[in-house]
CSV table of C-alpha atoms in Angstrom, one decimal:
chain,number,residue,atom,x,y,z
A,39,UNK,CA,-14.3,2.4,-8.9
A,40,UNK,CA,-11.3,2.5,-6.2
A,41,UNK,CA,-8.2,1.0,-6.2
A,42,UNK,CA,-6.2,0.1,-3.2
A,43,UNK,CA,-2.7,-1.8,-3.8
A,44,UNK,CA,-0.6,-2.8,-1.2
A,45,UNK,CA,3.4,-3.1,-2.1
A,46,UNK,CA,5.1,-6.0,-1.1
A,47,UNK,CA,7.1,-9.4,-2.6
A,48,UNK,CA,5.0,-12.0,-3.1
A,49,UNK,CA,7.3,-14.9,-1.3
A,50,UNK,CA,6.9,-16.5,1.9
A,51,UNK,CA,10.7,-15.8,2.8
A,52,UNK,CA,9.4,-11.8,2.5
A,53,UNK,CA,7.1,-12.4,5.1
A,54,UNK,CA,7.4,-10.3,8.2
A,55,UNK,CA,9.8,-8.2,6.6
A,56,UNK,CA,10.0,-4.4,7.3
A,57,UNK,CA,9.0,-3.7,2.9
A,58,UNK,CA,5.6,-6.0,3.2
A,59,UNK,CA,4.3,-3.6,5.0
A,60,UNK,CA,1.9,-2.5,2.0
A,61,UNK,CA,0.7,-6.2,2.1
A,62,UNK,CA,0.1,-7.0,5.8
A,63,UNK,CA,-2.6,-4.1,5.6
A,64,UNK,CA,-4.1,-5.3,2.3
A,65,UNK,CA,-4.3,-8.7,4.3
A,66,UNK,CA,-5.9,-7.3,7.3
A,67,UNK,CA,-8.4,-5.4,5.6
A,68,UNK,CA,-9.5,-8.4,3.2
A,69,UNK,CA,-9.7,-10.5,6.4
A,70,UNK,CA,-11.4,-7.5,8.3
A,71,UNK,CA,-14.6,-7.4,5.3
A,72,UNK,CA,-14.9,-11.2,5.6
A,73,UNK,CA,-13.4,-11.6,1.9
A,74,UNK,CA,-10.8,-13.7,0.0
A,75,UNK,CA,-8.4,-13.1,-2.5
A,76,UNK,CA,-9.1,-14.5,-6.1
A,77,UNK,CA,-5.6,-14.5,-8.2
A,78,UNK,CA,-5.8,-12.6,-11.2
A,79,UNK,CA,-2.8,-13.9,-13.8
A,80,UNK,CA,-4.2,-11.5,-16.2
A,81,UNK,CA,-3.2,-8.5,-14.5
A,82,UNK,CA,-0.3,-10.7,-12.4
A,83,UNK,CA,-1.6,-9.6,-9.1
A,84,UNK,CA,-3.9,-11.1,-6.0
A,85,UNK,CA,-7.1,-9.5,-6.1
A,86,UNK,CA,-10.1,-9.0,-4.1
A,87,UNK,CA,-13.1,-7.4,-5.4
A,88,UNK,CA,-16.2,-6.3,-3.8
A,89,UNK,CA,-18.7,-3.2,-3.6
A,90,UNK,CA,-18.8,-1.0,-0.2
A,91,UNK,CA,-21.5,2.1,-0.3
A,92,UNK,CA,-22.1,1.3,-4.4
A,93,UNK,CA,-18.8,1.8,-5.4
A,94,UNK,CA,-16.2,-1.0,-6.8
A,95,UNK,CA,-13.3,-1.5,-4.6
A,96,UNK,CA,-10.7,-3.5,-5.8
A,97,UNK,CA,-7.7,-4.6,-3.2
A,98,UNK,CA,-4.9,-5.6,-4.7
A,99,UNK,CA,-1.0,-6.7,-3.7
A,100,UNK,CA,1.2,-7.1,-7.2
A,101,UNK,CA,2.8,-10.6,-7.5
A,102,UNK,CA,5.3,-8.7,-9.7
A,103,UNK,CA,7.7,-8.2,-6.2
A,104,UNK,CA,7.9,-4.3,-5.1
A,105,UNK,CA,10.3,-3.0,-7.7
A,106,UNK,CA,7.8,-3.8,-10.8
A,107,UNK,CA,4.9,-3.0,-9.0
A,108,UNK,CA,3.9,-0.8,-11.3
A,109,UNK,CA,3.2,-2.9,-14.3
A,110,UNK,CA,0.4,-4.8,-12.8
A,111,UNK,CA,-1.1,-1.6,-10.6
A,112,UNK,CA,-1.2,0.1,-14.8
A,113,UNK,CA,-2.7,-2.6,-16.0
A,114,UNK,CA,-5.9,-2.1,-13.5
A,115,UNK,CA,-5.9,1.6,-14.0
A,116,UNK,CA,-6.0,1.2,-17.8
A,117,UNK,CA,-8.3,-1.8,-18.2
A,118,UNK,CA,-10.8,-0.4,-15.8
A,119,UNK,CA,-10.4,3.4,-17.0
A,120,UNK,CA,-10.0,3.8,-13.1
A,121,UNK,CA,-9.4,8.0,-12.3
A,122,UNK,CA,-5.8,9.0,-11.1
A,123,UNK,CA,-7.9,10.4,-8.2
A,124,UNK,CA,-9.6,7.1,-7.2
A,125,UNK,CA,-6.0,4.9,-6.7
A,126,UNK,CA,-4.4,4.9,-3.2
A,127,UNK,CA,-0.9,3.1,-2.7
A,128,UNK,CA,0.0,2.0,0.5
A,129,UNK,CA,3.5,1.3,1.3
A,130,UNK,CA,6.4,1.5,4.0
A,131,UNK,CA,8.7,4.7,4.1
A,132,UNK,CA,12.5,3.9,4.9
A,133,UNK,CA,12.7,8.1,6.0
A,134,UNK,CA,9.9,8.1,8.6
A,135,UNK,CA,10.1,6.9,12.1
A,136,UNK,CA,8.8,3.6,12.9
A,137,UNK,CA,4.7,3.4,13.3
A,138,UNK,CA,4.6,7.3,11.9
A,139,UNK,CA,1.5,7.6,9.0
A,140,UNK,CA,1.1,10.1,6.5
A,141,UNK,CA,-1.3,10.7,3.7
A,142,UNK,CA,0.8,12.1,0.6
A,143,UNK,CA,-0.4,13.2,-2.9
A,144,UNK,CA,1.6,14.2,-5.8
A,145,UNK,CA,4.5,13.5,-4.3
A,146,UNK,CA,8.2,12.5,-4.9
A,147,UNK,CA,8.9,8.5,-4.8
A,148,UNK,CA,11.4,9.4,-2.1
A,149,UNK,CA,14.0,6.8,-3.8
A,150,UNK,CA,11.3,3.6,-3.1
A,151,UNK,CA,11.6,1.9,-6.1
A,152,UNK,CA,8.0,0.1,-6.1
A,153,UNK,CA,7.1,3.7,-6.5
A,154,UNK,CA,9.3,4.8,-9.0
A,155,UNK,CA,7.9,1.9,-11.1
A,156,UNK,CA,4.3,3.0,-10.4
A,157,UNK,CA,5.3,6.6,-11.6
A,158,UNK,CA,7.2,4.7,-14.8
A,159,UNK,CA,3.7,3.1,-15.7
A,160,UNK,CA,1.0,5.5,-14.7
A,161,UNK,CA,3.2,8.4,-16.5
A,162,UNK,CA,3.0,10.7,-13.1
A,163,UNK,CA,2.9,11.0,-9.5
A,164,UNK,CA,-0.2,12.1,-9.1
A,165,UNK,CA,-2.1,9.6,-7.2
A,166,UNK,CA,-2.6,9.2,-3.3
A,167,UNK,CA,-0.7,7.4,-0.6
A,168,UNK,CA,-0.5,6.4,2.8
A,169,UNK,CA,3.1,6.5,4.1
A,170,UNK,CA,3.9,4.2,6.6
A,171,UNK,CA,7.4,4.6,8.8
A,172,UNK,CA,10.3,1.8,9.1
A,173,UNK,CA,12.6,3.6,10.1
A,174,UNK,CA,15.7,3.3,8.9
A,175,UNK,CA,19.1,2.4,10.3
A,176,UNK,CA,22.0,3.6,8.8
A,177,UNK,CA,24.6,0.4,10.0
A,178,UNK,CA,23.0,-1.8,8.1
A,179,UNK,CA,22.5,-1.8,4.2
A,180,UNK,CA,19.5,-0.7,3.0
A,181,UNK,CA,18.7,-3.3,0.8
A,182,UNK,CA,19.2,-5.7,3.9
A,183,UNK,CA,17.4,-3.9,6.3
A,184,UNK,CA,14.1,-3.2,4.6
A,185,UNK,CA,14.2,-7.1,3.6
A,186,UNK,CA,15.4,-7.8,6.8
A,187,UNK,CA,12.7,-9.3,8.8
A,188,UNK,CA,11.3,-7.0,11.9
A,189,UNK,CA,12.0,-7.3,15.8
A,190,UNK,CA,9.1,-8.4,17.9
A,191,UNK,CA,8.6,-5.2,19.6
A,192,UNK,CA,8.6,-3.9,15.9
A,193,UNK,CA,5.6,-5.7,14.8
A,194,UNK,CA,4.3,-4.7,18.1
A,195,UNK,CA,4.4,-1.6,16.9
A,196,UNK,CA,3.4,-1.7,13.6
A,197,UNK,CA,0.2,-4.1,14.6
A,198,UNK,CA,-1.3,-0.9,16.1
A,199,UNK,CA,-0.3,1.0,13.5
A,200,UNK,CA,-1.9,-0.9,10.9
A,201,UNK,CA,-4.9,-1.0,13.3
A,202,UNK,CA,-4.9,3.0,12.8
A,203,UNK,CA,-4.5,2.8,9.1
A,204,UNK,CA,-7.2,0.0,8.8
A,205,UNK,CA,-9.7,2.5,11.0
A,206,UNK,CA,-8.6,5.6,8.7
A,207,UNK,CA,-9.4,3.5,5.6
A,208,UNK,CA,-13.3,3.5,6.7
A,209,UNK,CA,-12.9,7.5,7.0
A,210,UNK,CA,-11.0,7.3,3.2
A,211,UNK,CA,-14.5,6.0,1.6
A,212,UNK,CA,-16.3,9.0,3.3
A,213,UNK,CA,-14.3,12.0,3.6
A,214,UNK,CA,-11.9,14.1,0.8
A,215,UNK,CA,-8.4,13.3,1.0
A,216,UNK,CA,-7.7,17.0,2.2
A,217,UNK,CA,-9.6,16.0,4.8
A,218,UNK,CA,-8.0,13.1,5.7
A,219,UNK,CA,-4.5,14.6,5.5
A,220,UNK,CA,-6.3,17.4,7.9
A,221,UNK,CA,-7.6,14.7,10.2
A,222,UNK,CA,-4.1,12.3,10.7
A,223,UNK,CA,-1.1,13.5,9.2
A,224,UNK,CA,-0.5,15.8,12.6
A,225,UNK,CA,-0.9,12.6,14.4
Protein backbone atom coordinates (compact mmCIF):
# COMPACT_ATOMS: atom_id res chain seq x y z
CA UNK A 1 0.00 0.00 0.00
CA UNK A 2 1.37 3.63 -1.09
CA UNK A 3 0.82 6.78 0.29
CA UNK A 4 1.02 9.91 -1.49
CA UNK A 5 0.08 13.32 0.59
CA UNK A 6 0.20 16.54 -0.81
CA UNK A 7 0.87 19.64 1.79
CA UNK A 8 -1.17 22.38 1.61
CA UNK A 9 -4.08 24.58 3.92
CA UNK A 10 -7.22 23.43 3.39
CA UNK A 11 -9.04 27.11 2.80
CA UNK A 12 -10.22 28.57 -0.24
CA UNK A 13 -8.26 31.98 0.68
CA UNK A 14 -4.92 29.47 0.34
CA UNK A 15 -5.72 28.80 -3.00
CA UNK A 16 -3.22 29.64 -5.67
CA UNK A 17 -0.74 30.35 -3.13
CA UNK A 18 3.00 29.51 -3.62
CA UNK A 19 2.69 26.70 -0.18
CA UNK A 20 -0.37 24.66 -1.93
CA UNK A 21 1.74 23.53 -4.14
CA UNK A 22 1.62 19.87 -2.56
CA UNK A 23 -2.20 20.08 -3.13
CA UNK A 24 -2.58 21.45 -6.79
CA UNK A 25 -0.65 18.10 -7.74
CA UNK A 26 -2.68 15.81 -5.46
CA UNK A 27 -5.66 17.60 -7.35
CA UNK A 28 -4.37 17.07 -10.80
CA UNK A 29 -3.57 13.59 -10.36
CA UNK A 30 -7.02 12.60 -8.72
CA UNK A 31 -8.63 14.54 -11.71
CA UNK A 32 -5.93 12.87 -14.17
CA UNK A 33 -7.28 8.92 -12.89
CA UNK A 34 -10.86 10.02 -13.32
CA UNK A 35 -11.38 9.86 -9.31
CA UNK A 36 -12.95 11.90 -6.49
CA UNK A 37 -12.00 12.67 -3.17
CA UNK A 38 -14.08 10.99 -0.30
CA UNK A 39 -13.40 13.12 3.16
CA UNK A 40 -12.09 11.01 5.76
CA UNK A 41 -12.87 12.92 9.47
CA UNK A 42 -11.35 9.97 10.95
CA UNK A 43 -7.95 10.50 9.85
CA UNK A 44 -8.93 14.60 9.38
CA UNK A 45 -7.77 14.48 5.77
CA UNK A 46 -9.33 14.40 1.97
CA UNK A 47 -8.75 11.06 0.67
CA UNK A 48 -8.87 9.24 -2.53
CA UNK A 49 -8.39 5.63 -2.66
CA UNK A 50 -8.02 3.37 -5.44
CA UNK A 51 -5.77 0.28 -6.71
CA UNK A 52 -3.24 0.98 -9.82
CA UNK A 53 -1.11 -2.38 -10.92
CA UNK A 54 -2.64 -4.33 -7.53
CA UNK A 55 -1.32 -2.16 -5.15
CA UNK A 56 -3.51 0.34 -2.77
CA UNK A 57 -2.79 3.84 -3.41
CA UNK A 58 -4.10 6.19 -1.19
CA UNK A 59 -3.86 10.17 -2.18
CA UNK A 60 -4.24 12.27 0.45
CA UNK A 61 -4.02 16.41 1.27
CA UNK A 62 -4.27 16.90 5.38
CA UNK A 63 -7.12 19.25 6.36
CA UNK A 64 -4.99 19.79 9.41
CA UNK A 65 -3.31 23.18 7.42
CA UNK A 66 0.65 22.52 6.49
CA UNK A 67 2.18 23.09 9.90
CA UNK A 68 0.20 19.86 11.59
CA UNK A 69 0.39 17.92 8.62
CA UNK A 70 1.87 15.37 10.28
CA UNK A 71 -0.77 14.22 12.59
CA UNK A 72 -3.19 13.15 9.99
CA UNK A 73 -0.21 11.71 7.38
CA UNK A 74 0.73 9.28 11.16
CA UNK A 75 -2.48 8.42 11.53
CA UNK A 76 -2.52 6.60 7.89
CA UNK A 77 0.90 5.16 8.31
CA UNK A 78 -0.10 3.65 11.65
CA UNK A 79 -3.62 2.45 10.93
CA UNK A 80 -2.69 0.90 7.66
CA UNK A 81 0.83 -0.46 8.96
CA UNK A 82 1.87 1.38 5.68
CA UNK A 83 6.22 0.88 5.22
CA UNK A 84 8.34 4.06 5.74
CA UNK A 85 9.48 3.06 2.26
CA UNK A 86 6.00 3.16 0.58
CA UNK A 87 5.10 7.07 1.76
CA UNK A 88 6.06 9.92 -0.68
CA UNK A 89 5.46 13.69 0.49
CA UNK A 90 5.15 16.13 -1.99
CA UNK A 91 5.61 19.67 -1.15
CA UNK A 92 7.03 23.21 -2.27
CA UNK A 93 10.72 24.20 -1.30
CA UNK A 94 11.23 27.96 -0.32
CA UNK A 95 15.44 27.29 -1.21
CA UNK A 96 14.92 25.95 -4.79
CA UNK A 97 14.39 28.04 -7.82
CA UNK A 98 11.01 28.32 -9.13
CA UNK A 99 9.73 25.11 -11.31
CA UNK A 100 13.18 23.14 -10.14
CA UNK A 101 12.15 19.25 -8.90
CA UNK A 102 13.98 16.96 -6.84
CA UNK A 103 13.47 13.63 -5.41
CA UNK A 104 14.96 13.64 -1.67
CA UNK A 105 15.08 10.75 0.85
CA UNK A 106 16.19 10.87 4.40
CA UNK A 107 16.56 14.27 4.33
CA UNK A 108 16.66 17.40 6.55
CA UNK A 109 13.05 19.36 6.73
CA UNK A 110 15.02 22.36 5.45
CA UNK A 111 13.03 24.61 8.12
CA UNK A 112 9.34 23.67 6.22
CA UNK A 113 7.40 23.23 9.12
CA UNK A 114 4.69 20.78 7.48
CA UNK A 115 7.74 18.68 7.44
CA UNK A 116 9.01 19.14 10.67
CA UNK A 117 5.60 17.93 11.87
CA UNK A 118 5.66 14.87 9.67
CA UNK A 119 9.18 14.06 11.24
CA UNK A 120 7.50 14.93 14.93
CA UNK A 121 4.84 12.04 14.12
CA UNK A 122 6.41 9.45 11.99
CA UNK A 123 9.52 9.62 14.69
CA UNK A 124 12.23 10.10 11.48
CA UNK A 125 12.98 11.52 8.29
CA UNK A 126 13.20 8.64 6.54
CA UNK A 127 10.56 8.64 4.01
CA UNK A 128 10.62 10.02 0.21
CA UNK A 129 9.92 13.35 -1.29
CA UNK A 130 9.46 15.30 -4.22
CA UNK A 131 10.83 18.90 -3.85
CA UNK A 132 9.26 21.30 -5.72
CA UNK A 133 11.01 25.13 -6.10
CA UNK A 134 9.15 28.54 -5.06
CA UNK A 135 11.75 30.32 -4.91
CA UNK A 136 12.12 32.61 -2.44
CA UNK A 137 12.46 36.30 -2.19
CA UNK A 138 14.19 37.83 0.42
CA UNK A 139 12.15 41.48 0.54
CA UNK A 140 9.32 40.08 1.52
CA UNK A 141 8.55 38.02 4.76
CA UNK A 142 8.56 34.62 4.45
CA UNK A 143 5.53 33.86 6.03
CA UNK A 144 3.83 36.32 3.50
CA UNK A 145 5.42 35.30 0.61
CA UNK A 146 4.87 31.50 0.64
CA UNK A 147 1.03 32.40 1.55
CA UNK A 148 1.26 35.02 -0.76
CA UNK A 149 -0.69 34.07 -3.76
CA UNK A 150 1.61 33.41 -7.16
CA UNK A 151 2.04 35.83 -10.36
CA UNK A 152 0.51 34.55 -13.54
CA UNK A 153 3.67 33.82 -15.28
CA UNK A 154 4.37 31.91 -11.96
CA UNK A 155 1.64 29.42 -12.34
CA UNK A 156 2.62 29.39 -15.85
CA UNK A 157 5.41 28.00 -14.76
CA UNK A 158 4.57 25.75 -12.22
CA UNK A 159 1.52 24.25 -14.59
CA UNK A 160 4.31 22.60 -16.52
CA UNK A 161 6.05 21.74 -13.77
CA UNK A 162 3.40 19.89 -12.17
CA UNK A 163 2.76 18.41 -15.71
CA UNK A 164 6.50 16.85 -15.16
CA UNK A 165 5.83 15.70 -11.71
CA UNK A 166 2.42 14.21 -12.73
CA UNK A 167 4.41 12.21 -15.74
CA UNK A 168 7.31 11.16 -13.18
CA UNK A 169 4.59 9.91 -10.78
CA UNK A 170 3.63 7.09 -13.50
CA UNK A 171 7.59 6.21 -13.53
CA UNK A 172 7.41 6.28 -9.37
CA UNK A 173 4.94 3.02 -9.45
CA UNK A 174 7.49 1.28 -11.75
CA UNK A 175 10.96 2.11 -11.12
CA UNK A 176 13.21 2.27 -7.61
CA UNK A 177 13.48 5.61 -6.17
CA UNK A 178 17.34 5.57 -6.92
CA UNK A 179 16.25 5.26 -10.08
CA UNK A 180 14.11 7.97 -10.21
CA UNK A 181 16.54 10.38 -8.46
CA UNK A 182 19.02 8.94 -11.34
CA UNK A 183 16.45 9.70 -13.99
CA UNK A 184 15.23 13.64 -12.96
CA UNK A 185 17.03 15.20 -10.22
CA UNK A 186 19.90 16.39 -12.98
CA UNK A 187 16.96 17.84 -14.82
Amino acid sequence: MFIIAGLGNPDEKYQGTRHNVGFNVIDLLVKKYGLSFNENKKFNALECCFNLNGEKVIFVKPLTYMNLSGSSVALYVNYYNIELSDILIIHDDLDMVLGKIRFVFDSSSGGHNGLKNIELHLGTQMYKRIKIGISNNKSIDTKDYVLGKMSREDESKLDTVIDTVMAILDDYFQLSFDALMSKYNHK
